[in-house]
Coordinates of C-alpha atoms and ligand atoms in Angstrom, one line a residue:
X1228 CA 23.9 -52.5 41.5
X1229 CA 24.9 -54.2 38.0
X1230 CA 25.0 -53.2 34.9
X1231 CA 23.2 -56.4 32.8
X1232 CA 23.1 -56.0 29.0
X1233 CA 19.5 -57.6 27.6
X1234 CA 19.0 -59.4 24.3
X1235 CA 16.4 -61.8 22.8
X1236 CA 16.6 -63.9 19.6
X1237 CA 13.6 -66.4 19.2
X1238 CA 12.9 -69.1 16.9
X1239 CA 11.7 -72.6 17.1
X1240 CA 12.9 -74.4 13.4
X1241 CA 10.4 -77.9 12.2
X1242 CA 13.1 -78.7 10.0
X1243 CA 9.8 -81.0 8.5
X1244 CA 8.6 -77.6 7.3
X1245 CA 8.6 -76.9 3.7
X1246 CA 11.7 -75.1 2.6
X1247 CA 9.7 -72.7 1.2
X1248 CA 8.8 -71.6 4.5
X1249 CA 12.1 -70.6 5.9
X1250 CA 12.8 -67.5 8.6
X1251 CA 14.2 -64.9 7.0
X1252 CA 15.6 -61.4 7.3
X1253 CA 12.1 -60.1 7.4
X1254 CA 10.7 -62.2 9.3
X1255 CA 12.7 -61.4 12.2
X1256 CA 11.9 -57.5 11.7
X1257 CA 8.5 -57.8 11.3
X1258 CA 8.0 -60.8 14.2
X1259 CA 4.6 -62.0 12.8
X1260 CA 2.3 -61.8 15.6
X1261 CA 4.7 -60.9 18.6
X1262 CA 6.7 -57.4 18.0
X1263 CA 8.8 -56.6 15.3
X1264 CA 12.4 -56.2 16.0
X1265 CA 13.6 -53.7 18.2
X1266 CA 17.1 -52.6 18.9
X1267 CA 18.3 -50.1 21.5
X1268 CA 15.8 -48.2 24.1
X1269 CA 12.5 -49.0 22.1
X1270 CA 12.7 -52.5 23.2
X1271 CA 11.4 -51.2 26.6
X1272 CA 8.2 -49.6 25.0
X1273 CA 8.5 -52.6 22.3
X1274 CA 7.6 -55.5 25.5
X1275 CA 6.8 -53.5 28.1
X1276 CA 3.8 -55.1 30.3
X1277 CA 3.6 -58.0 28.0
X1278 CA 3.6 -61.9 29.1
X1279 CA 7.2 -62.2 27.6
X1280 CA 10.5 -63.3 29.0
X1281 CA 11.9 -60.0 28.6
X1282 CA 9.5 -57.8 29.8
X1283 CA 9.7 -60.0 33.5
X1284 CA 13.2 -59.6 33.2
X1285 CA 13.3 -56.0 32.7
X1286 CA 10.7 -56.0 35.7
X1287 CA 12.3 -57.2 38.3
X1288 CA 16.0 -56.3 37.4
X1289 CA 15.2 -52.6 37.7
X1290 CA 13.0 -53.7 40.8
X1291 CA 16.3 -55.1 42.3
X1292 CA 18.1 -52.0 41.2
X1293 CA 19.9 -53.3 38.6
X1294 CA 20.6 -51.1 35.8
X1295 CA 19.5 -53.0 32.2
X1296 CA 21.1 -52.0 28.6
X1297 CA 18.8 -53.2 26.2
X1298 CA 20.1 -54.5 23.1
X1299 CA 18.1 -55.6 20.7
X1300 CA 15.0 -58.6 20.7
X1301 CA 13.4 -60.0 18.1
X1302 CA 11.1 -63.2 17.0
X1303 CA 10.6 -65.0 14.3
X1304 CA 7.2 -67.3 13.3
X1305 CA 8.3 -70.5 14.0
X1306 CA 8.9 -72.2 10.3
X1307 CA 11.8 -74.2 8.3
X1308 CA 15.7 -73.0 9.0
X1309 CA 16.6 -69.8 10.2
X1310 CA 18.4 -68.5 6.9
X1311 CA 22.2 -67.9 7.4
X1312 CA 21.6 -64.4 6.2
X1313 CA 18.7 -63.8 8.7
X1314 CA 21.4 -65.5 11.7
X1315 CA 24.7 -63.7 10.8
X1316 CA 22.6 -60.4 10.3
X1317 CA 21.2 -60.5 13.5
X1318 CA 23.8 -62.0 15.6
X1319 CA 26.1 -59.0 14.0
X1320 CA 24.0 -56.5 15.8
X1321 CA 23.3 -58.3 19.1
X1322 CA 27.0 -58.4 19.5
X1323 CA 28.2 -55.4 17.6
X1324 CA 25.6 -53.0 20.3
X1325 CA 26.8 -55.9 22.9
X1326 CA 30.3 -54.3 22.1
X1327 CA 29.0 -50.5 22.1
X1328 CA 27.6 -51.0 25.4
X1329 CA 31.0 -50.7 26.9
X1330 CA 31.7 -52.4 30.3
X1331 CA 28.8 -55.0 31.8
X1332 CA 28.9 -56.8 34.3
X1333 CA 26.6 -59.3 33.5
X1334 CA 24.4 -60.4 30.1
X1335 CA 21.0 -62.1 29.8
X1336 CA 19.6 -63.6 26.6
X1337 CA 16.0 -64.2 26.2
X1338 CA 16.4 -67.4 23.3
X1339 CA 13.8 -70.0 22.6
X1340 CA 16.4 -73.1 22.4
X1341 CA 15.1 -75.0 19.7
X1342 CA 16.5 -72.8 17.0
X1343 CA 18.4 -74.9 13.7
X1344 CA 19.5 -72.4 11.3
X1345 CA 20.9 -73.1 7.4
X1346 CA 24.3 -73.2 8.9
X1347 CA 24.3 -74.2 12.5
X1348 CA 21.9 -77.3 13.4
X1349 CA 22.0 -75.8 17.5
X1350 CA 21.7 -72.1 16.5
X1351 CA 21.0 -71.5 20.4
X1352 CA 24.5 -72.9 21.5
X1353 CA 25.7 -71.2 19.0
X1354 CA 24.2 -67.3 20.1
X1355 CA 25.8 -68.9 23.7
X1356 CA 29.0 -69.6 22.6
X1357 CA 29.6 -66.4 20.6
X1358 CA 28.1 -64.6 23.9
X1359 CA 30.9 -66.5 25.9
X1360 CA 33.7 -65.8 23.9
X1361 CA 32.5 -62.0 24.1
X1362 CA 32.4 -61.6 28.0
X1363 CA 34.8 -63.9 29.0
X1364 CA 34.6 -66.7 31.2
X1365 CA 34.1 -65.1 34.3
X1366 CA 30.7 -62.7 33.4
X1367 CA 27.6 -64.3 34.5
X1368 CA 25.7 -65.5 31.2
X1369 CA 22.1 -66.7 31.9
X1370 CA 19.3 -67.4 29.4
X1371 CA 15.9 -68.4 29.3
X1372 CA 14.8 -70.8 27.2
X1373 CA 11.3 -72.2 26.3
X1374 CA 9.6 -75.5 27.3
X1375 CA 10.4 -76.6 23.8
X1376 CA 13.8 -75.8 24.0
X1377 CA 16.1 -78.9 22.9
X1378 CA 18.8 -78.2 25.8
X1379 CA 22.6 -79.1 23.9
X1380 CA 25.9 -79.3 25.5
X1381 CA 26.7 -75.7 23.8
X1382 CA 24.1 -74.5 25.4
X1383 CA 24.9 -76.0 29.1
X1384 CA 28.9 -75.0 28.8
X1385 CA 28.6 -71.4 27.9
X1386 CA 25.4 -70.7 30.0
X1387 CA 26.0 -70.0 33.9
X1388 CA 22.4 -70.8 34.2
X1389 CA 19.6 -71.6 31.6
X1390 CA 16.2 -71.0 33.3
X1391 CA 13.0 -72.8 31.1
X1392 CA 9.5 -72.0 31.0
X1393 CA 7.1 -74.6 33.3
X1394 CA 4.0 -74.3 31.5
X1395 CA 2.5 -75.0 28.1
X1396 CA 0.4 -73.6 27.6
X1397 CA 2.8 -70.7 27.8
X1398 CA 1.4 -68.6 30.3
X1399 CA 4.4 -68.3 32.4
X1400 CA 7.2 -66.3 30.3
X1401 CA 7.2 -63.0 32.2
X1402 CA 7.3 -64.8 35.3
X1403 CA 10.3 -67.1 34.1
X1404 CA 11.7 -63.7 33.6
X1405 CA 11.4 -62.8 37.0
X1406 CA 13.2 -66.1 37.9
X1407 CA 15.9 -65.9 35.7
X1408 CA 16.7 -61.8 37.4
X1409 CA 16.4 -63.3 40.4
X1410 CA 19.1 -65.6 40.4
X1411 CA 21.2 -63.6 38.2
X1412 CA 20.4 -60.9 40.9
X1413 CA 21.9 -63.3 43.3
X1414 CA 25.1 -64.5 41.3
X1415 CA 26.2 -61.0 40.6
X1416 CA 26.0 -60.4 44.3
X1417 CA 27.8 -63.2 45.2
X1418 CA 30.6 -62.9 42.5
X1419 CA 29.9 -66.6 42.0
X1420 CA 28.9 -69.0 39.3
X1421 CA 26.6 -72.1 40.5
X1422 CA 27.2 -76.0 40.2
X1423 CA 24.7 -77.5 37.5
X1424 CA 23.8 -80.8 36.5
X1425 CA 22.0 -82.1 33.5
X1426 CA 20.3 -85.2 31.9
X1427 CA 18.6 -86.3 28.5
X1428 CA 16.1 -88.4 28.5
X1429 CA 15.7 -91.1 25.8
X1430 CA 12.5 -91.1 24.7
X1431 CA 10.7 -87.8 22.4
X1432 CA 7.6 -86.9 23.6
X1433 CA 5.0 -85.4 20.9
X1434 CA 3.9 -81.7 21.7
X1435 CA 0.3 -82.6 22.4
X1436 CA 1.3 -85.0 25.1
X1437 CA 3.6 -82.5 26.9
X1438 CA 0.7 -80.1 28.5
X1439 CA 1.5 -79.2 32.0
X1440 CA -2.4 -79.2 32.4
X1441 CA -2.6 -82.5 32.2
X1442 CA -0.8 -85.7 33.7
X1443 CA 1.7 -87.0 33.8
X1444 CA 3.4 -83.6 32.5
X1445 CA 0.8 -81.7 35.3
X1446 CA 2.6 -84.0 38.7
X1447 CA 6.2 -84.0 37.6
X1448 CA 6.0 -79.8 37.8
X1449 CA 4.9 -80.0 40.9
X1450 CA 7.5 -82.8 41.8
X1451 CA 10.0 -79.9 40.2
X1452 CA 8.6 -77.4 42.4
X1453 CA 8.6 -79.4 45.5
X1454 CA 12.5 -80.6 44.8
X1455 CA 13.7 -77.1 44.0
X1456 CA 14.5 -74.9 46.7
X1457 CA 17.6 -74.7 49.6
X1458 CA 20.7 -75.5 47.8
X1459 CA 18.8 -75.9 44.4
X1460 CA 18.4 -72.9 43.1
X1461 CA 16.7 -74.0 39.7
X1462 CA 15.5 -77.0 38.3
X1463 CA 13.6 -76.7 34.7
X1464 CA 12.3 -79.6 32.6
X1465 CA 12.6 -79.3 28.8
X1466 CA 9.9 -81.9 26.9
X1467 CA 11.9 -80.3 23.9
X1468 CA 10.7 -79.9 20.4
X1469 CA 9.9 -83.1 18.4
X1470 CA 9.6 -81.4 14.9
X1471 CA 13.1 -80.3 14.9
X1472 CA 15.3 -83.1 13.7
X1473 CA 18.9 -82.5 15.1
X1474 CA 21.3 -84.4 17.4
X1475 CA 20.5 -83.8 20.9
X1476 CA 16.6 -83.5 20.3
X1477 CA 14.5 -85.0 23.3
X1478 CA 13.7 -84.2 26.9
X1479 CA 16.1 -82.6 29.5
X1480 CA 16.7 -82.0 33.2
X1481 CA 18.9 -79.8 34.2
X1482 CA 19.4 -77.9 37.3
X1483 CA 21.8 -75.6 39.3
X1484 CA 22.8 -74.5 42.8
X1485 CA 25.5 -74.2 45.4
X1486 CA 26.0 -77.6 46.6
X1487 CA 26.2 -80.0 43.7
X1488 CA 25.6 -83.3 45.4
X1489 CA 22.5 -81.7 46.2
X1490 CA 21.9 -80.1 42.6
X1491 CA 22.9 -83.7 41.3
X1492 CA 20.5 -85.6 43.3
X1493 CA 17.6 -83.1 42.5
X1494 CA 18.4 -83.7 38.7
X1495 CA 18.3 -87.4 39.5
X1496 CA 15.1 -87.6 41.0
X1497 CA 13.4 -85.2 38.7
X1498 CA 15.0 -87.1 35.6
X1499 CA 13.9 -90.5 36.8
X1500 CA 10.4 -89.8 37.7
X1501 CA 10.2 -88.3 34.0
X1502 CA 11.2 -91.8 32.8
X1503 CA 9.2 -93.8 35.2
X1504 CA 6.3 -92.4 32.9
X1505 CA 7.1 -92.9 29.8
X1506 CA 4.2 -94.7 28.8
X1507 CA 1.8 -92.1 30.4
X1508 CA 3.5 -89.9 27.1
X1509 CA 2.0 -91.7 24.5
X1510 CA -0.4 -89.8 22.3
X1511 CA -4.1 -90.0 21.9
X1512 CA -5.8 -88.7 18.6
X1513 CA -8.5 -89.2 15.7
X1514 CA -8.2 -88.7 12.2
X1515 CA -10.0 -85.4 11.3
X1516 CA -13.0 -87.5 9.2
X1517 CA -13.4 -89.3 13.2
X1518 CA -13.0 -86.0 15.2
X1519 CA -15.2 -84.0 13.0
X1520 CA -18.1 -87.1 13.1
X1521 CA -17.7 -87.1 17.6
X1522 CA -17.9 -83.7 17.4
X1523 CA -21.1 -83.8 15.7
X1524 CA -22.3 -86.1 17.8
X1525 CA -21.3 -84.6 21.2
X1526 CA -22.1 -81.1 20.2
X1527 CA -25.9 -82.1 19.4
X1528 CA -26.3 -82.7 22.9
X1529 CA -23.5 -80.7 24.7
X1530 CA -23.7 -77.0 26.1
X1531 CA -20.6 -76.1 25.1
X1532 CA -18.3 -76.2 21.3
X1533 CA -16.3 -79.1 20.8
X1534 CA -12.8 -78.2 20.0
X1535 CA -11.0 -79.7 17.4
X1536 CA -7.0 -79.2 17.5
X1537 CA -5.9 -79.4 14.1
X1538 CA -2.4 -80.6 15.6
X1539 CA -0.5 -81.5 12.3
X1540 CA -1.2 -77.8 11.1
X1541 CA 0.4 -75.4 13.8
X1542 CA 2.2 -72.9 12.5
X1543 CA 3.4 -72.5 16.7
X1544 CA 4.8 -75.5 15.6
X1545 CA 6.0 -74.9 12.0
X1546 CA 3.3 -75.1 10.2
X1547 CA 2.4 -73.9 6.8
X1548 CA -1.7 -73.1 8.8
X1549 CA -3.1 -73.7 5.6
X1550 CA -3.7 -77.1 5.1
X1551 CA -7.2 -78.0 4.2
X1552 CA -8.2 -81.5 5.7
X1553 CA -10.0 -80.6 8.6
X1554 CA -12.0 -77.6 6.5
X1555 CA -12.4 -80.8 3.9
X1556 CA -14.3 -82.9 6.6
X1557 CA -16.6 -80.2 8.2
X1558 CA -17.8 -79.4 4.9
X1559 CA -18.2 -82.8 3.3
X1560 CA -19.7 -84.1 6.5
X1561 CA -22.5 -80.9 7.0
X1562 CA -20.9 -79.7 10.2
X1563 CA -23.1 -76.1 11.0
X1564 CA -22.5 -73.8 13.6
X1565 CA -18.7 -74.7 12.8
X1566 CA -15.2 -72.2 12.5
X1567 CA -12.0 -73.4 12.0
X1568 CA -9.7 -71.0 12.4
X1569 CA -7.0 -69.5 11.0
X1570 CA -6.0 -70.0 7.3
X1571 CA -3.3 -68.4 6.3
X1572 CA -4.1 -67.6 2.3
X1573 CA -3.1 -63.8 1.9
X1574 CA -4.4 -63.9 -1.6
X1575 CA -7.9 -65.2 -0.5
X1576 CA -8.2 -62.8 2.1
X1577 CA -7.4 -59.5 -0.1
X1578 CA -10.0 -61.1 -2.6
X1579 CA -12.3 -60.9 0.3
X1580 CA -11.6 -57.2 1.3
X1581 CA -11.6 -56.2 -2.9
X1582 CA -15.4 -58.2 -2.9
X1583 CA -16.4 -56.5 0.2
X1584 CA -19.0 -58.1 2.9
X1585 CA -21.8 -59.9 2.0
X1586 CA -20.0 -60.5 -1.9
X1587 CA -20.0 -64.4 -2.6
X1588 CA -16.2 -65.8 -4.4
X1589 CA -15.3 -68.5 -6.1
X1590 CA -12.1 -69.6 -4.4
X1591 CA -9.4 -72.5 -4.1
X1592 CA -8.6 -71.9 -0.2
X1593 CA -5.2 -72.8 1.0
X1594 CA -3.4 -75.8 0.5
X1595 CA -0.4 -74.4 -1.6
X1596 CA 2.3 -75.8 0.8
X1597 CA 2.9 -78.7 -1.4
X1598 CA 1.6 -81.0 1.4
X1599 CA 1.0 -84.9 0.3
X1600 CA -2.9 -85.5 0.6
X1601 CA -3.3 -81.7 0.9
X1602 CA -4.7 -79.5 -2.0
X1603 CA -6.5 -76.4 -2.5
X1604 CA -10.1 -76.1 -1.1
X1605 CA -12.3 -75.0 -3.6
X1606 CA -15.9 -73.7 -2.7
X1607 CA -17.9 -70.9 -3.3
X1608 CA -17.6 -68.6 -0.4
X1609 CA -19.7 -65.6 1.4
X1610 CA -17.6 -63.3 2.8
X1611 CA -19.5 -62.9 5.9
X1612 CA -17.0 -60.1 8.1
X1613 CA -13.7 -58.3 7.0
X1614 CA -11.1 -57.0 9.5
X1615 CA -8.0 -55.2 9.7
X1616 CA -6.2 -57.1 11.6
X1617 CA -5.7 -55.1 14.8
X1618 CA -7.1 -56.4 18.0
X1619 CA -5.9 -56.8 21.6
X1620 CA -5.3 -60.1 23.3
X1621 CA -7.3 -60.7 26.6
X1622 CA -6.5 -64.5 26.4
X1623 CA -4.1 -65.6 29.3
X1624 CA -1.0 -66.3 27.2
X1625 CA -0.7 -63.1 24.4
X1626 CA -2.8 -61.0 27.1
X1627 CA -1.5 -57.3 26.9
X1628 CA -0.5 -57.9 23.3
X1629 CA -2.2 -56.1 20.2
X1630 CA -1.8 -58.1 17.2
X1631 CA -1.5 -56.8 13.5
X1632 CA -1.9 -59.0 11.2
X1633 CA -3.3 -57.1 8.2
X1634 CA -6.3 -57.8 6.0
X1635 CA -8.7 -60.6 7.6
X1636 CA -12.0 -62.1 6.4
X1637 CA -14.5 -65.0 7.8
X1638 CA -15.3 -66.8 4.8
X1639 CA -18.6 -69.4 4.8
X1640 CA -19.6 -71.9 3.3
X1641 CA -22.6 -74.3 4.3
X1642 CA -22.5 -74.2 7.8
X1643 CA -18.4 -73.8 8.8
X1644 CA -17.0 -70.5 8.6
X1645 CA -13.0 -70.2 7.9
X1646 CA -11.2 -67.4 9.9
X1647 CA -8.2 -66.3 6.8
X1648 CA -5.3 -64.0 7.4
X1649 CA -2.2 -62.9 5.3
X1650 CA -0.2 -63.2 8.6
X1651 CA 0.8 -66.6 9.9
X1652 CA -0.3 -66.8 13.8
X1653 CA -1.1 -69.8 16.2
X1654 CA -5.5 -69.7 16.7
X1655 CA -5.0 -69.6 20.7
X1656 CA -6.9 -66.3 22.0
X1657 CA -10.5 -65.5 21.3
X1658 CA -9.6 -62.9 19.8
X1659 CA -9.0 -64.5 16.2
X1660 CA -12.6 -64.7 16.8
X1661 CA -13.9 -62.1 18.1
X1662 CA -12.4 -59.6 15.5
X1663 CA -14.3 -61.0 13.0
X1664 CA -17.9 -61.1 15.0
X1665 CA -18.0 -64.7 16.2
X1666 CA -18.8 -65.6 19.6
X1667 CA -17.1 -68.5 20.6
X1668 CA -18.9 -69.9 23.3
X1669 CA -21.3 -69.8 20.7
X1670 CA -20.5 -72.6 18.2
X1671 CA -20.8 -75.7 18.0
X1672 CA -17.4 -76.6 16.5
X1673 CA -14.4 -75.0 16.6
X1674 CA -11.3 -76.2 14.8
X1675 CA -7.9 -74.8 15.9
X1676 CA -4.8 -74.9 14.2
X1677 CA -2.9 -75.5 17.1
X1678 CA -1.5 -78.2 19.4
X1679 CA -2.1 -77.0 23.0
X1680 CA -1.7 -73.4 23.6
X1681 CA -5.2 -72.9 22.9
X1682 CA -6.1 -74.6 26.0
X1683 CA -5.2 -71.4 28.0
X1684 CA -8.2 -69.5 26.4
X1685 CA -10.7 -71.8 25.4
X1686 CA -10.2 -75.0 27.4
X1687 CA -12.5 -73.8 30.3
X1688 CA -16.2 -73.1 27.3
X1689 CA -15.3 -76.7 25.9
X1690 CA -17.6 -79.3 26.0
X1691 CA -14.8 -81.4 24.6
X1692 CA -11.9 -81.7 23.4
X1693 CA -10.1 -83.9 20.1
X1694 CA -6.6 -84.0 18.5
X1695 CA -6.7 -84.5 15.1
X1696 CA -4.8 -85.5 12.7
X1697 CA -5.0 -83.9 9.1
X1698 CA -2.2 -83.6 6.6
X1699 CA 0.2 -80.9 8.0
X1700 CA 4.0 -80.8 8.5
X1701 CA 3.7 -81.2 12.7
X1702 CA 3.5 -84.8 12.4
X1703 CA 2.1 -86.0 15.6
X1704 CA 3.4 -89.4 15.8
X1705 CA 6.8 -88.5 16.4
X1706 CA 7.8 -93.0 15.6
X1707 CA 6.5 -92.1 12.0
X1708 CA 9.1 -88.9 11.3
X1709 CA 12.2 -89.4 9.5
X1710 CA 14.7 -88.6 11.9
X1711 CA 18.5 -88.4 10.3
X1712 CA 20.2 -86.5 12.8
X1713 CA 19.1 -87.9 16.3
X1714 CA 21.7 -89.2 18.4
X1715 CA 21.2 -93.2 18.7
X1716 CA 19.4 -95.4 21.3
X1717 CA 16.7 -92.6 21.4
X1718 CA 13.1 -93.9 21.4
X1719 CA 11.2 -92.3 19.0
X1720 CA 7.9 -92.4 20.9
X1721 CA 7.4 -92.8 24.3
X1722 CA 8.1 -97.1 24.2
X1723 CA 8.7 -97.1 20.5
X1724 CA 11.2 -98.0 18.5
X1725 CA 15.1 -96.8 18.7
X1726 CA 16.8 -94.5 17.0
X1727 CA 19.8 -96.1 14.6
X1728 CA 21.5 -92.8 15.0
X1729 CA 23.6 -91.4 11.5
Ligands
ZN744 ZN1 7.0 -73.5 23.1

């Protein structure tokens, strides 16, 4: 039996976002739509049962008969930087109760990867390093990270093993849990640390066009599957983050095990098959004007809504989720039966609840990010259905989870309803929906400020599906950003042009 200290710190940085938007102290304590921060014993009740990292871990080290200290976890709303204040702060009392703990024998850290803070652009190798020069070189060290993860050298060197989600949508964390305790389970036992190998690949791939769903993402996991196994003991894939500009942004393969020809060759195959496909990468997607006008069409004579995945918007992805250009082209165009879902105006939705149902307002909806080409809404509204915010997640990704996320309303206007929160949170379970009285299956139209997670919950009611493109701060097409930072000879779309590097 081992004694394995536990401690999470998530956050995935679009430095794109507006600095306005940054993740601060209280972000990180209040976690937006996951749980707030928890320190100490409460983290069990904090993530118990729920589809997170964590709460696999905890699962199946106590299964093994491992005894777990829990430190502290916490997660922030992906946005702009990670403040200095909100790092230090936090990274003070991971390894400050870290210290208290007393003797471990080995640590696991639940981190997202793709964090850039004010002060450190790889905020992940840097938790990993400080976490190395804690325990030594000898403890075992091993992480999960997400699929987004943007895998550095920091973060290879002072890792024993990193262990990455395989799915987006993100269905898989508990279960990447389980793997991780696994083979820490295993290197504990063996008093051994495995060979690893590791490979970026030069070409950024845009989030819509990494979902494991679909090809080619879909056959190179189960190429990954079918290469891991025998002397690999882990392979993981890493499409990375594209809205985070820093050095070593881009795809990885990386792998570990105890023979490392064999964990070399593995990380070869996987890596080149990745590449061999670049072109199957590229992105496929409408303005909104377009989407909303096939959606129209299709959902005149389909069974089932037509989803509209208001990409450029996600706040999973850093976005401010209250840009208007989607909302802009349902209207203008007469789309009925329509919900886009969810705008995050805190203002307009405590309007709502100080109107009360049925009341009609005159408001300006969203758009105060400071967006170019995005600008306040303004329509009169009926506020058709007020909530509190506190529903349960039945959707496969959040299931288990009950969010709060304070005062909602479902604003309409002509025919398309707008779900508005005060609470940022990514539209991908049904319940966004349902809280406020609207049956998905149900519409015609819906229009999701999200990239792919949504795909987990509604994917299977769709008649169809479209990628939009609206004004937002998750540019899609990752050849039009303005990368500074990025390493050269990087591609900045699968086949596009090169990264000068700087
Ligand atoms: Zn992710």
């Amino acid at each position: 039996m081992a004694r394995i200290a536990v401690g999470g710190i998530h956050h995935e940085t679009n430095t794109f976002a507006p600095a306005s938007h940054k993740a601060d102290l209280d972000d990180y304590l209040k976690g937006g739509a996951y749980p707030a921060l928890s320190r100490g014993p409460v983290m069990f009740d904090a993530v118990d049962g729920m589809n997170l990292t964590v709460s696999g871990f905890f699962d199946e080290a106590r299964a093994r008969g491992h005894e777990v200290v829990p430190l502290l976890w916490c997660h922030a709303t992906p946005s702009a930087h990670t403040t200095e204040r909100a790092f230090e702060t936090i990274a003070g009392w991971l390894f400050d109760d870290l210290a208290a703990a007393g003797p471990v024998d080995a640590l696991f850290l639940d981190l997202h990867g793709a964090m850039v803070t004010e002060h450190f652009d790889d905020g992940d190798g840097e938790l990993l390093r400080r976490a190395r020069a804690a325990v030594g070189d000898r403890m075992a060290v091993v992480s999960s990270v997400d699929f987004h993860a943007i895998v550095t050298p920091a973060m290879m060197e002072n890792a024993t093993a990193l262990h990455a989600l395989r799915t987006y949508p993100h269905v898989d964390r508990a279960e990447t849990g389980r793997r991780a305790a696994r083979h820490l389970h295993d290197l504990v036992r063996d008093d051994r640390a495995p060979f690893r190998a590791w490979r970026k690949i030069p070409f950024i791939i845009s989030a819509p066009c990494q979902c494991t769903l679909a090809e080619p993402t879909r056959s190179i996991m189960a190429i990954l599957d079918d290469l891991e196994g025998g002397d690999v003991e882990s392979l993981s894939f890493t499409p990375g983050f594209p809205s985070a500009d820093v050095h070593d942004l881009g795809p990885t393969v990386f792998g570990y095990g105890r023979d490392r020809a064999a964990v070399e060759a593995a990380v070869a195959a996987l890596a080149e098959e990745v590449e061999g496909r670049e072109a199957e990468f590229a992105g496929a997607w409408l303005s909104a004007e377009d989407g909303v006008r096939r959606a129209m069409q299709t959902a005149a004579r389909a069974s089932g809504p037509v989803i509209l995945a208001d990409t450029q918007d996600n706040p999973g992805g850093g976005g401010t989720s209250d840009t208007t250009g989607l909302l802009k082209a349902l209207v203008e165009q007469g789309a009925t039966d329509a919900v886009l879902a969810m705008m995050f105006d805190g203002d307009a939705a405590r309007r709502a609840h100080e109107a009360g149902e049925g009341a009609e307002i005159e408001l300006a909806l969203g758009g105060r990010s400071g967006i170019p080409g995005d600008a306040p809404f303004p329509a009169r509204f009926t506020v058709e259905r007020l909530g509190d915010g506190n529903f349960e997640s039945h959707g496969p990704m959040m299931a288990g989870m009950t969010y709060h996320l304070g005062p909602m309303a479902l604003l309409g206007t002509g025919g398309v309803r707008v779900v508005v929160s005060g609470t940022k949170a990514q539209a991908l379970d049904q319940g966004i929906l349902r809280h406020l009285g609207v049956d998905p299956a149900a519409q015609k139209i819906i229009g999701l400020k999200s990239s792919v997670h949504f795909r987990a919950d509604f994917a299977e009611m769709a008649s169809d599906i479209l990628v939009v493109l609206a004004p937002g701060t998750v540019i899609a097409d990752t050849s039009l950003k303005d990368y500074r930072k990025l390493r050269p000879g990087v591609r900045l779309a699968p086949l596009g042009p090169v990264s000068g590097g700087g």
